Short mmCIF file of C-alpha atoms in Angstrom, two decimals:
data_model
loop_
_atom_site.label_atom_id
_atom_site.label_comp_id
_atom_site.label_asym_id
_atom_site.label_seq_id
_atom_site.Cartn_x
_atom_site.Cartn_y
_atom_site.Cartn_z
CA UNK A 1 151.21 98.50 111.88
CA UNK A 2 148.19 96.66 110.56
CA UNK A 3 148.04 93.01 109.82
CA UNK A 4 145.61 91.07 107.61
CA UNK A 5 145.17 87.43 107.42
CA UNK A 6 143.54 84.76 105.02
CA UNK A 7 144.17 80.99 104.73
CA UNK A 8 143.70 78.83 101.70
CA UNK A 9 142.86 75.17 102.21
CA UNK A 10 144.14 72.25 99.79
CA UNK A 11 145.27 68.64 100.11
CA UNK A 12 145.08 68.65 103.88
CA UNK A 13 147.28 71.63 104.10
CA UNK A 14 146.75 75.41 104.99
CA UNK A 15 148.38 78.19 103.49
CA UNK A 16 148.10 81.23 105.65
CA UNK A 17 149.48 84.64 104.58
CA UNK A 18 149.61 87.84 106.33
CA UNK A 19 150.12 91.32 104.86
CA UNK A 20 151.71 93.90 107.27
CA UNK A 21 151.19 97.41 106.19
CA UNK A 22 151.21 100.86 107.85
CA UNK A 23 148.39 102.85 106.39
CA UNK A 24 144.74 101.77 105.98
CA UNK A 25 144.66 103.36 102.44
CA UNK A 26 147.84 101.55 101.40
CA UNK A 27 147.77 99.81 98.06
CA UNK A 28 151.45 98.76 97.27
CA UNK A 29 153.82 98.91 100.40
CA UNK A 30 153.30 95.93 102.31
CA UNK A 31 155.40 93.17 103.73
CA UNK A 32 154.23 89.37 103.18
CA UNK A 33 154.50 86.62 105.86
CA UNK A 34 153.26 83.11 104.86
CA UNK A 35 153.35 79.60 106.27
CA UNK A 36 152.05 76.19 105.20
CA UNK A 37 150.78 73.78 107.74
CA UNK A 38 150.06 70.03 107.08
CA UNK A 39 147.28 68.11 108.96
CA UNK A 40 144.77 70.86 109.16
CA UNK A 41 141.54 70.23 111.07
CA UNK A 42 138.45 69.35 109.02
CA UNK A 43 135.90 72.16 108.52
CA UNK A 44 133.03 71.72 111.15
CA UNK A 45 130.08 74.22 110.44
CA UNK A 46 129.86 76.95 113.18
CA UNK A 47 133.41 75.97 114.36
CA UNK A 48 135.56 77.42 111.62
CA UNK A 49 137.90 78.78 114.05
CA UNK A 50 139.00 75.44 115.06
CA UNK A 51 140.56 75.17 111.52
CA UNK A 52 141.94 78.71 111.02
CA UNK A 53 142.86 79.85 114.41
CA UNK A 54 145.93 77.55 114.78
CA UNK A 55 147.30 78.65 111.26
CA UNK A 56 146.89 82.36 112.29
CA UNK A 57 148.36 81.85 115.68
CA UNK A 58 151.36 79.89 114.11
CA UNK A 59 152.26 82.71 111.83
CA UNK A 60 151.62 85.39 114.43
CA UNK A 61 154.04 83.82 116.55
CA UNK A 62 156.70 84.70 113.85
CA UNK A 63 155.70 88.36 113.70
CA UNK A 64 156.59 91.17 116.08
CA UNK A 65 153.29 92.43 117.64
CA UNK A 66 154.68 95.31 119.55
CA UNK A 67 153.19 98.25 117.46
CA UNK A 68 150.17 96.34 116.02
CA UNK A 69 147.12 98.79 115.79
CA UNK A 70 144.76 95.98 114.48
CA UNK A 71 144.34 92.64 112.80
CA UNK A 72 141.78 91.98 109.81
CA UNK A 73 140.62 88.67 109.56
CA UNK A 74 138.63 86.91 106.68
CA UNK A 75 135.26 86.14 108.63
CA UNK A 76 133.23 87.13 111.59
CA UNK A 77 134.31 88.19 115.14
CA UNK A 78 130.73 87.37 116.40
CA UNK A 79 128.48 84.67 115.23
CA UNK A 80 125.27 85.67 116.85
CA UNK A 81 123.55 88.77 118.69
CA UNK A 82 124.67 87.07 122.06
CA UNK A 83 128.28 87.71 120.92
CA UNK A 84 129.25 84.10 120.73
CA UNK A 85 132.88 84.32 119.45
CA UNK A 86 133.82 83.55 115.75
CA UNK A 87 137.21 83.38 114.39
CA UNK A 88 137.79 87.08 115.17
CA UNK A 89 136.61 86.94 118.84
CA UNK A 90 138.71 83.82 119.38
CA UNK A 91 141.69 85.37 118.17
CA UNK A 92 141.14 88.36 120.31
CA UNK A 93 140.90 86.13 123.36
CA UNK A 94 144.11 84.30 122.28
CA UNK A 95 145.92 87.65 122.04
CA UNK A 96 144.74 88.50 125.61
CA UNK A 97 142.32 91.18 124.64
CA UNK A 98 145.21 93.37 123.52
CA UNK A 99 144.97 93.75 119.75
CA UNK A 100 141.72 95.09 118.18
CA UNK A 101 140.40 92.33 115.44
CA UNK A 102 138.25 93.58 112.64
CA UNK A 103 136.39 90.88 110.86
CA UNK A 104 135.70 91.28 107.06
CA UNK A 105 133.23 88.72 105.81
CA UNK A 106 132.15 88.29 102.00
CA UNK A 107 129.01 86.46 102.73
CA UNK A 108 126.34 87.48 105.30
CA UNK A 109 125.70 85.24 108.31
CA UNK A 110 122.10 84.97 109.24
CA UNK A 111 122.60 84.57 112.98
CA UNK A 112 124.02 87.89 113.60
CA UNK A 113 121.87 91.06 113.15
CA UNK A 114 123.51 93.51 115.69
CA UNK A 115 127.22 94.38 115.93
CA UNK A 116 127.54 94.02 112.17
CA UNK A 117 127.58 96.83 109.46
CA UNK A 118 127.42 96.37 105.79
CA UNK A 119 129.92 98.04 103.63
CA UNK A 120 129.18 98.57 100.00
CA UNK A 121 132.17 99.67 97.91
CA UNK A 122 132.58 100.79 94.45
CA UNK A 123 129.78 99.72 91.95
CA UNK A 124 129.06 96.57 93.85
CA UNK A 125 125.52 95.59 95.00
CA UNK A 126 126.98 93.08 97.43
CA UNK A 127 128.27 94.43 100.62
CA UNK A 128 131.21 93.17 102.85
CA UNK A 129 130.14 92.64 106.47
CA UNK A 130 132.04 94.18 109.13
CA UNK A 131 132.36 93.20 112.68
CA UNK A 132 134.88 94.23 115.43
CA UNK A 133 136.27 93.69 119.02
CA UNK A 134 138.37 95.87 120.89
CA UNK A 135 137.58 98.95 118.67
CA UNK A 136 134.30 100.59 118.08
CA UNK A 137 132.35 99.00 115.14
CA UNK A 138 131.92 102.34 113.56
CA UNK A 139 135.69 103.02 113.61
CA UNK A 140 136.41 99.57 112.20
CA UNK A 141 133.83 100.29 109.41
CA UNK A 142 135.42 103.66 108.47
CA UNK A 143 138.94 101.98 108.55
CA UNK A 144 137.95 99.14 106.17
CA UNK A 145 135.88 101.67 103.98
CA UNK A 146 139.14 104.01 103.69
CA UNK A 147 141.13 101.06 102.21
CA UNK A 148 142.60 101.66 98.79
CA UNK A 149 140.66 100.40 95.73
CA UNK A 150 137.62 101.10 93.90
CA UNK A 151 136.06 97.68 93.88
CA UNK A 152 134.11 95.62 96.40
CA UNK A 153 137.32 94.21 97.85
CA UNK A 154 139.98 96.69 99.11
CA UNK A 155 143.13 96.35 96.95
CA UNK A 156 145.26 94.70 99.84
CA UNK A 157 142.62 92.16 100.75
CA UNK A 158 142.18 91.14 97.21
CA UNK A 159 146.14 90.78 96.86
CA UNK A 160 145.93 88.74 100.11
CA UNK A 161 143.23 86.54 98.66
CA UNK A 162 145.41 86.08 95.46
CA UNK A 163 148.67 85.25 97.42
CA UNK A 164 146.94 82.67 99.55
CA UNK A 165 145.89 80.65 96.35
CA UNK A 166 149.34 80.80 94.76
CA UNK A 167 150.88 77.41 95.26
#
């Protein structure tokens, strides 16, 4: 199984959604897990994980992690070329380095040049930025590239984003 997470913030709350699916090229068959948490931390530049990680962990605690191949997060695994952990790295640490994490970011992060690959999908000129831990970056890149959908965002990640904003 593969898990993909995203969180939407509103009115001091966070709605976290996880899609659970079996194949990387899946477009329709998935299970939805979701949770709304109150009193969420404020956003601090460079410390986004402090806001989002508790939301992901809370929802992960309700999911059987026995057969998870990888977890996809909206963001970066590393924040710089010295491998300072971003959200993905912090999540990997919380999971005792047992489940590979793939970061898929919509915007580039200037402090990281290495350990990041730009993935251009469909007719888009704007890439997605892939980072990974616990799995080779090339493999992570290939898995995200193989995800269903002809546009910049893979179909399931677009659906995930839509579901988080559905209040």
